[in-house]
Short mmCIF file of C-alpha atoms and ligand atoms in Angstrom, two decimals:
data_model
loop_
_atom_site.label_atom_id
_atom_site.label_comp_id
_atom_site.label_asym_id
_atom_site.label_seq_id
_atom_site.Cartn_x
_atom_site.Cartn_y
_atom_site.Cartn_z
CA MET R 1 75.37 -95.56 6.73
CA SER R 2 75.63 -93.39 3.72
CA ASN R 3 75.93 -94.49 0.13
CA ASP R 4 79.47 -93.96 -1.10
CA LYS R 5 79.14 -95.15 -4.64
CA TYR R 6 78.04 -92.90 -7.43
CA PRO R 7 78.34 -95.48 -10.26
CA ASP R 8 80.37 -94.49 -13.31
CA PHE R 9 77.29 -94.11 -15.54
CA VAL R 10 75.83 -91.64 -13.02
CA SER R 11 78.95 -89.46 -12.88
CA ARG R 12 79.41 -89.71 -16.64
CA PHE R 13 75.95 -88.31 -17.42
CA TYR R 14 75.64 -86.07 -14.33
CA ASP R 15 76.38 -82.74 -16.04
CA VAL R 16 74.23 -83.30 -19.09
CA ILE R 17 71.23 -84.18 -16.90
CA TYR R 18 71.61 -81.64 -14.10
CA ASP R 19 72.57 -78.73 -16.36
CA GLN R 20 69.07 -79.24 -17.74
CA VAL R 21 67.04 -80.23 -14.68
CA ARG R 22 68.75 -78.33 -11.82
CA SER R 23 71.07 -75.50 -12.83
CA GLY R 24 68.18 -73.15 -13.66
CA THR R 25 67.22 -73.32 -9.96
CA ASP R 26 70.48 -73.04 -8.01
CA PHE R 27 73.39 -72.16 -10.32
CA ASN R 28 73.35 -68.35 -10.17
CA TYR R 29 72.74 -68.34 -6.42
CA TYR R 30 75.76 -70.41 -5.45
CA LEU R 31 78.05 -68.97 -8.13
CA ASN R 32 77.28 -65.41 -6.91
CA LYS R 33 77.90 -66.43 -3.29
CA ILE R 34 81.27 -67.92 -4.28
CA LEU R 35 82.33 -64.97 -6.42
CA ASN R 36 81.24 -62.39 -3.80
CA THR R 37 83.24 -64.03 -1.01
CA LYS R 38 86.35 -62.11 0.00
CA GLY R 39 88.54 -65.05 0.94
CA THR R 40 88.62 -68.77 0.51
CA VAL R 41 85.68 -71.06 -0.34
CA LEU R 42 85.18 -74.81 0.19
CA GLU R 43 82.57 -76.86 -1.65
CA ILE R 44 81.62 -80.03 0.20
CA GLY R 45 80.31 -82.73 -2.16
CA VAL R 46 81.86 -80.88 -5.09
CA GLY R 47 80.81 -83.68 -7.45
CA THR R 48 81.63 -83.16 -11.11
CA GLY R 49 82.31 -79.47 -10.48
CA ARG R 50 79.01 -78.04 -11.73
CA PHE R 51 79.80 -74.82 -9.73
CA PHE R 52 83.49 -75.39 -9.09
CA ILE R 53 84.66 -75.28 -12.71
CA ALA R 54 82.75 -72.07 -13.46
CA ALA R 55 84.02 -70.49 -10.23
CA ILE R 56 87.66 -71.37 -10.92
CA LYS R 57 87.36 -69.94 -14.45
CA GLN R 58 86.18 -66.66 -12.90
CA GLY R 59 89.13 -66.50 -10.50
CA ALA R 60 87.57 -67.81 -7.24
CA ASP R 61 89.87 -69.12 -4.53
CA ILE R 62 87.84 -72.33 -4.17
CA TYR R 63 88.64 -75.84 -2.93
CA GLY R 64 86.51 -78.98 -3.13
CA VAL R 65 86.06 -82.33 -1.44
CA ASP R 66 83.93 -85.33 -2.33
CA PHE R 67 84.02 -88.97 -1.29
CA SER R 68 83.17 -90.34 -4.72
CA GLU R 69 86.11 -91.30 -6.89
CA ASN R 70 83.92 -91.41 -10.01
CA MET R 71 82.58 -87.89 -9.48
CA LEU R 72 86.07 -86.48 -8.82
CA GLU R 73 87.46 -88.19 -11.91
CA GLN R 74 84.77 -86.52 -14.00
CA LEU R 75 85.60 -83.15 -12.40
CA LYS R 76 89.32 -83.52 -13.04
CA ASN R 77 88.69 -84.36 -16.69
CA ASN R 78 87.33 -80.82 -17.05
CA LEU R 79 89.77 -79.04 -14.74
CA ASP R 80 93.08 -77.48 -15.72
CA LEU R 81 95.92 -79.60 -14.28
CA LYS R 82 97.27 -76.64 -12.31
CA HIS R 83 94.10 -76.67 -10.17
CA HIS R 84 93.98 -80.42 -9.44
CA ASP R 85 95.46 -79.98 -5.96
CA ARG R 86 92.40 -77.88 -5.06
CA VAL R 87 90.22 -80.99 -4.98
CA GLU R 88 90.60 -84.11 -2.87
CA GLN R 89 88.74 -87.23 -1.89
CA GLN R 90 87.37 -86.82 1.61
CA ASP R 91 84.32 -87.91 3.51
CA ILE R 92 82.56 -84.99 5.18
CA ARG R 93 82.03 -87.19 8.24
CA GLN R 94 85.78 -87.17 8.84
CA LEU R 95 86.67 -83.91 7.10
CA LYS R 96 90.22 -82.77 7.81
CA LEU R 97 91.93 -80.00 5.85
CA ASN R 98 94.77 -77.78 6.97
CA LYS R 99 92.91 -74.61 5.93
CA LYS R 100 89.95 -72.58 7.13
CA PHE R 101 87.37 -70.97 4.90
CA ASP R 102 85.23 -67.84 4.69
CA LEU R 103 82.44 -69.67 2.91
CA ILE R 104 81.62 -73.37 2.91
CA ILE R 105 78.81 -74.65 0.69
CA ALA R 106 77.19 -78.08 0.27
CA PRO R 107 74.93 -77.53 -2.74
CA PHE R 108 72.22 -79.83 -4.04
CA ARG R 109 71.15 -82.04 -1.20
CA VAL R 110 74.54 -83.38 -0.16
CA PHE R 111 73.22 -83.84 3.39
CA SER R 112 70.42 -86.12 2.09
CA HIS R 113 73.14 -88.73 1.66
CA LEU R 114 73.76 -88.71 5.42
CA ILE R 115 71.28 -91.05 7.00
CA GLU R 116 72.32 -91.35 10.66
CA ILE R 117 72.05 -88.53 13.22
CA ASP R 118 75.64 -89.01 14.39
CA ASP R 119 76.90 -88.64 10.81
CA ILE R 120 74.93 -85.44 10.38
CA ILE R 121 76.11 -83.87 13.65
CA ASP R 122 79.73 -84.96 13.06
CA SER R 123 79.61 -83.42 9.58
CA LEU R 124 78.13 -80.13 10.85
CA ASN R 125 80.81 -79.96 13.55
CA ASN R 126 83.59 -80.72 11.07
CA ILE R 127 82.32 -77.90 8.88
CA CYS R 128 82.27 -75.53 11.88
CA ASP R 129 85.89 -76.45 12.66
CA HIS R 130 86.87 -75.42 9.11
CA LEU R 131 85.14 -72.02 9.16
CA ASN R 132 86.90 -68.72 9.86
CA ASP R 133 85.31 -66.66 12.65
CA ASP R 134 82.98 -64.67 10.36
CA GLY R 135 82.59 -67.53 7.89
CA LYS R 136 79.26 -68.88 6.67
CA PHE R 137 78.04 -72.35 5.82
CA ILE R 138 75.23 -72.58 3.24
CA PHE R 139 73.48 -75.78 2.19
CA ASP R 140 70.14 -76.86 0.77
CA LEU R 141 67.73 -79.77 1.11
CA TYR R 142 64.32 -80.47 -0.34
CA VAL R 143 61.10 -79.85 1.55
CA PRO R 144 59.40 -83.26 1.89
CA ASN R 145 56.41 -83.65 -0.40
CA LEU R 146 53.90 -85.54 1.78
CA LYS R 147 51.81 -86.73 -1.18
CA LEU R 148 54.89 -88.30 -2.81
CA ILE R 149 55.96 -89.81 0.50
CA ALA R 150 52.52 -91.39 0.90
CA GLU R 151 52.22 -92.62 -2.69
CA GLY R 152 55.83 -93.12 -3.77
CA MET R 153 56.91 -92.52 -7.37
CA LYS R 154 56.81 -95.03 -10.21
CA ASP R 155 58.79 -94.85 -13.48
CA GLN R 156 59.00 -91.07 -13.77
CA VAL R 157 60.95 -90.08 -16.92
CA GLU R 158 63.15 -87.28 -15.57
CA PHE R 159 65.38 -86.90 -18.62
CA ASP R 160 64.81 -87.92 -22.22
CA GLY R 161 67.30 -86.36 -24.62
CA PHE R 162 70.80 -86.68 -26.04
CA TYR R 163 74.19 -86.74 -24.33
CA GLU R 164 76.08 -86.22 -27.59
CA ASP R 165 75.01 -85.58 -31.18
CA GLY R 166 72.60 -88.38 -32.10
CA LYS R 167 73.25 -90.41 -28.91
CA LYS R 168 70.16 -90.85 -26.77
CA LEU R 169 70.02 -90.82 -22.98
CA LYS R 170 67.02 -91.47 -20.77
CA ARG R 171 66.66 -91.54 -16.99
CA ILE R 172 63.70 -93.12 -15.26
CA THR R 173 63.25 -92.77 -11.50
CA SER R 174 61.10 -94.61 -8.94
CA PHE R 175 61.07 -94.58 -5.17
CA THR R 176 59.33 -95.98 -2.13
CA THR R 177 59.51 -94.41 1.31
CA ASP R 178 60.47 -95.90 4.65
CA VAL R 179 58.71 -93.41 6.92
CA SER R 180 60.21 -94.95 10.06
CA ARG R 181 63.73 -93.98 8.88
CA GLN R 182 62.74 -90.84 6.90
CA VAL R 183 64.38 -92.37 3.85
CA ASN R 184 63.34 -92.56 0.21
CA GLU R 185 64.69 -95.76 -1.34
CA ILE R 186 65.46 -94.55 -4.84
CA GLU R 187 65.96 -96.46 -8.08
CA MET R 188 67.39 -94.58 -11.05
CA LYS R 189 67.59 -96.39 -14.38
CA TYR R 190 69.82 -94.94 -17.11
CA ILE R 191 69.43 -96.04 -20.74
CA TRP R 192 71.85 -94.76 -23.37
CA ASP R 193 73.09 -95.39 -26.89
CA GLU R 194 76.66 -96.49 -27.39
CA ASN R 195 78.33 -98.15 -30.40
CA ASP R 196 74.92 -98.58 -32.03
CA GLU R 197 73.64 -100.57 -29.04
CA GLU R 198 71.37 -99.70 -26.14
CA HIS R 199 73.08 -99.83 -22.73
CA SER R 200 71.51 -99.54 -19.32
CA GLY R 201 72.48 -99.28 -15.67
CA THR R 202 70.42 -99.10 -12.49
CA TRP R 203 71.43 -97.36 -9.26
CA HIS R 204 69.72 -97.99 -5.90
CA PHE R 205 70.40 -95.63 -3.02
CA PRO R 206 68.74 -94.11 0.05
CA MET R 207 68.06 -90.39 0.40
CA ARG R 208 67.06 -88.96 3.73
CA TYR R 209 64.44 -86.24 3.99
CA PHE R 210 64.34 -83.59 6.69
CA PHE R 211 61.63 -81.49 8.29
CA ARG R 212 62.03 -77.82 9.14
CA TYR R 213 62.18 -78.00 12.93
CA GLU R 214 64.30 -81.14 12.81
CA LEU R 215 66.82 -79.14 10.79
CA GLU R 216 66.74 -76.32 13.32
CA LEU R 217 67.32 -78.79 16.14
CA LEU R 218 70.13 -80.58 14.30
CA VAL R 219 72.00 -77.31 13.78
CA ARG R 220 71.39 -76.38 17.45
CA GLN R 221 72.84 -79.72 18.50
CA SER R 222 76.01 -78.90 16.56
CA LYS R 223 78.67 -76.25 17.10
CA LEU R 224 77.21 -74.12 14.29
CA THR R 225 74.73 -71.28 14.78
CA LEU R 226 71.64 -71.17 12.63
CA GLN R 227 71.25 -67.78 10.91
CA HIS R 228 68.27 -68.42 8.61
CA ILE R 229 66.30 -71.03 6.70
CA TYR R 230 64.97 -69.59 3.44
CA GLY R 231 62.39 -71.21 1.16
CA ASP R 232 64.11 -70.74 -2.20
CA PHE R 233 67.22 -69.44 -3.96
CA GLU R 234 65.84 -65.89 -4.07
CA GLU R 235 66.03 -66.00 -0.27
CA ASN R 236 62.28 -65.69 0.18
CA GLU R 237 60.89 -66.79 3.53
CA LEU R 238 59.69 -70.36 3.93
CA ASN R 239 55.99 -70.69 3.12
CA PRO R 240 53.54 -73.60 2.60
CA ASP R 241 54.52 -73.83 -1.09
CA SER R 242 58.30 -73.85 -0.56
CA LYS R 243 60.15 -76.67 -2.31
CA GLU R 244 63.63 -75.96 -0.93
CA PHE R 245 65.24 -75.44 2.44
CA LEU R 246 68.17 -73.04 2.00
CA ILE R 247 70.02 -73.08 5.31
CA VAL R 248 72.55 -70.42 6.32
CA CYS R 249 74.75 -70.99 9.38
CA GLY R 250 77.62 -69.20 11.09
CA LYS R 251 80.04 -70.20 13.84
C1 SAM D 1 73.79 -84.42 -5.67
S1 SAM D 1 75.53 -84.40 -5.73
C2 SAM D 1 75.89 -82.65 -5.75
C3 SAM D 1 77.20 -82.32 -6.46
C4 SAM D 1 77.46 -80.83 -6.64
N1 SAM D 1 77.53 -80.16 -5.36
C5 SAM D 1 76.36 -80.22 -7.50
O1 SAM D 1 75.60 -79.40 -6.97
O2 SAM D 1 76.28 -80.56 -8.67
C6 SAM D 1 75.99 -84.85 -4.08
C7 SAM D 1 77.51 -85.05 -3.95
O3 SAM D 1 77.81 -85.23 -2.57
C8 SAM D 1 78.80 -86.23 -2.45
N2 SAM D 1 78.73 -86.79 -1.10
C9 SAM D 1 77.69 -87.48 -0.54
N3 SAM D 1 77.98 -87.86 0.70
C10 SAM D 1 79.25 -87.41 0.96
C11 SAM D 1 80.12 -87.52 2.08
N4 SAM D 1 79.75 -88.18 3.20
N5 SAM D 1 81.34 -86.93 2.00
C12 SAM D 1 81.72 -86.29 0.87
N6 SAM D 1 80.95 -86.18 -0.23
C13 SAM D 1 79.73 -86.73 -0.18
C14 SAM D 1 78.46 -87.23 -3.55
O4 SAM D 1 79.54 -88.07 -3.89
C15 SAM D 1 78.03 -86.28 -4.68
O5 SAM D 1 79.10 -85.94 -5.51
#
C-alpha cells in the first residue's frame, strides 16, 4: 500500500513551505542535472513542479508524472498551457509512457511513499524500462535517524510564517515509528488564516525508511545497475554524519 492522497491543503501550501525548508538542499543539484542532460528527462513524482517549472523555463526537454491529482493541479496552475501535455497522472508502480529518457529523477523521497517490496521493485523495473541505454536514474531518500526512530517526534513546528501578505501559515509535525514495518506514521497539522478565520487540516500518512545495504540489495534485485550512493547533494561519500542517500543507477 502506498498513500495516494496529498490533501488539497498540502498541495496548496507545498511550494511556500518547501521553497523555505528544502530547496536550499537539493534545488541546484537536480536543476543542474536536468539542464546538463543532452536529451529527454522524466521527473517521477513531479509534484507541484518545484524543479519542473524552473527547468521548462530554461528550455529543458522534461516530462513529469505523479499520481496525485491535487499536486498536478497545482503544477498546471503555474505551467504555460502549451506544456500541459508534458505532465500526466500516473502511478510509478504501473508506469507506462511511449518514450524513453536519458535522465529519470525521483527527487525528495518519492520512494518513501512505497511501502511494500513488490511496489519498490516494480517501480525500479518500470524506470529501467523507460531509460535509454546510457540513461541514468537518480533519486534520494533520508538516512534513518536512529534516535528519532527510538523516541519519535512530538509537535515539531516545521514552518511558522506567511503564505501571502499578512496571512499566517503554520505546520506542526509528529510521528511514531513501526520498526517492524520500517515505517514512520506521520501526522502533519496545517493551520492557516483565511477570510479572517483560522483554518486547519491534518494529514496522516506512512513514510518508509531505508537502510544503506537494503537499498543496494533492492537495486540489485531490480533490472537497474547501481552506480553509486552518495551522502549529500555535493556528491560526497556516505559517512556516519550523512543525512541523505543520493542514489545513482544505470541500466
Ligand atoms: C515529497 S513529494 C516530491 C515532489 C517533487 N519531486 C519535489 O521535489 O518537490 C513526493 C511526490 O511523489 C508523488 N508520489 C508518491 N508516490 C507515487 C507513486 N506511486 N506514483 C507517482 N507519484 C507518486 C506524490 O504524489 C508527491 O507529489
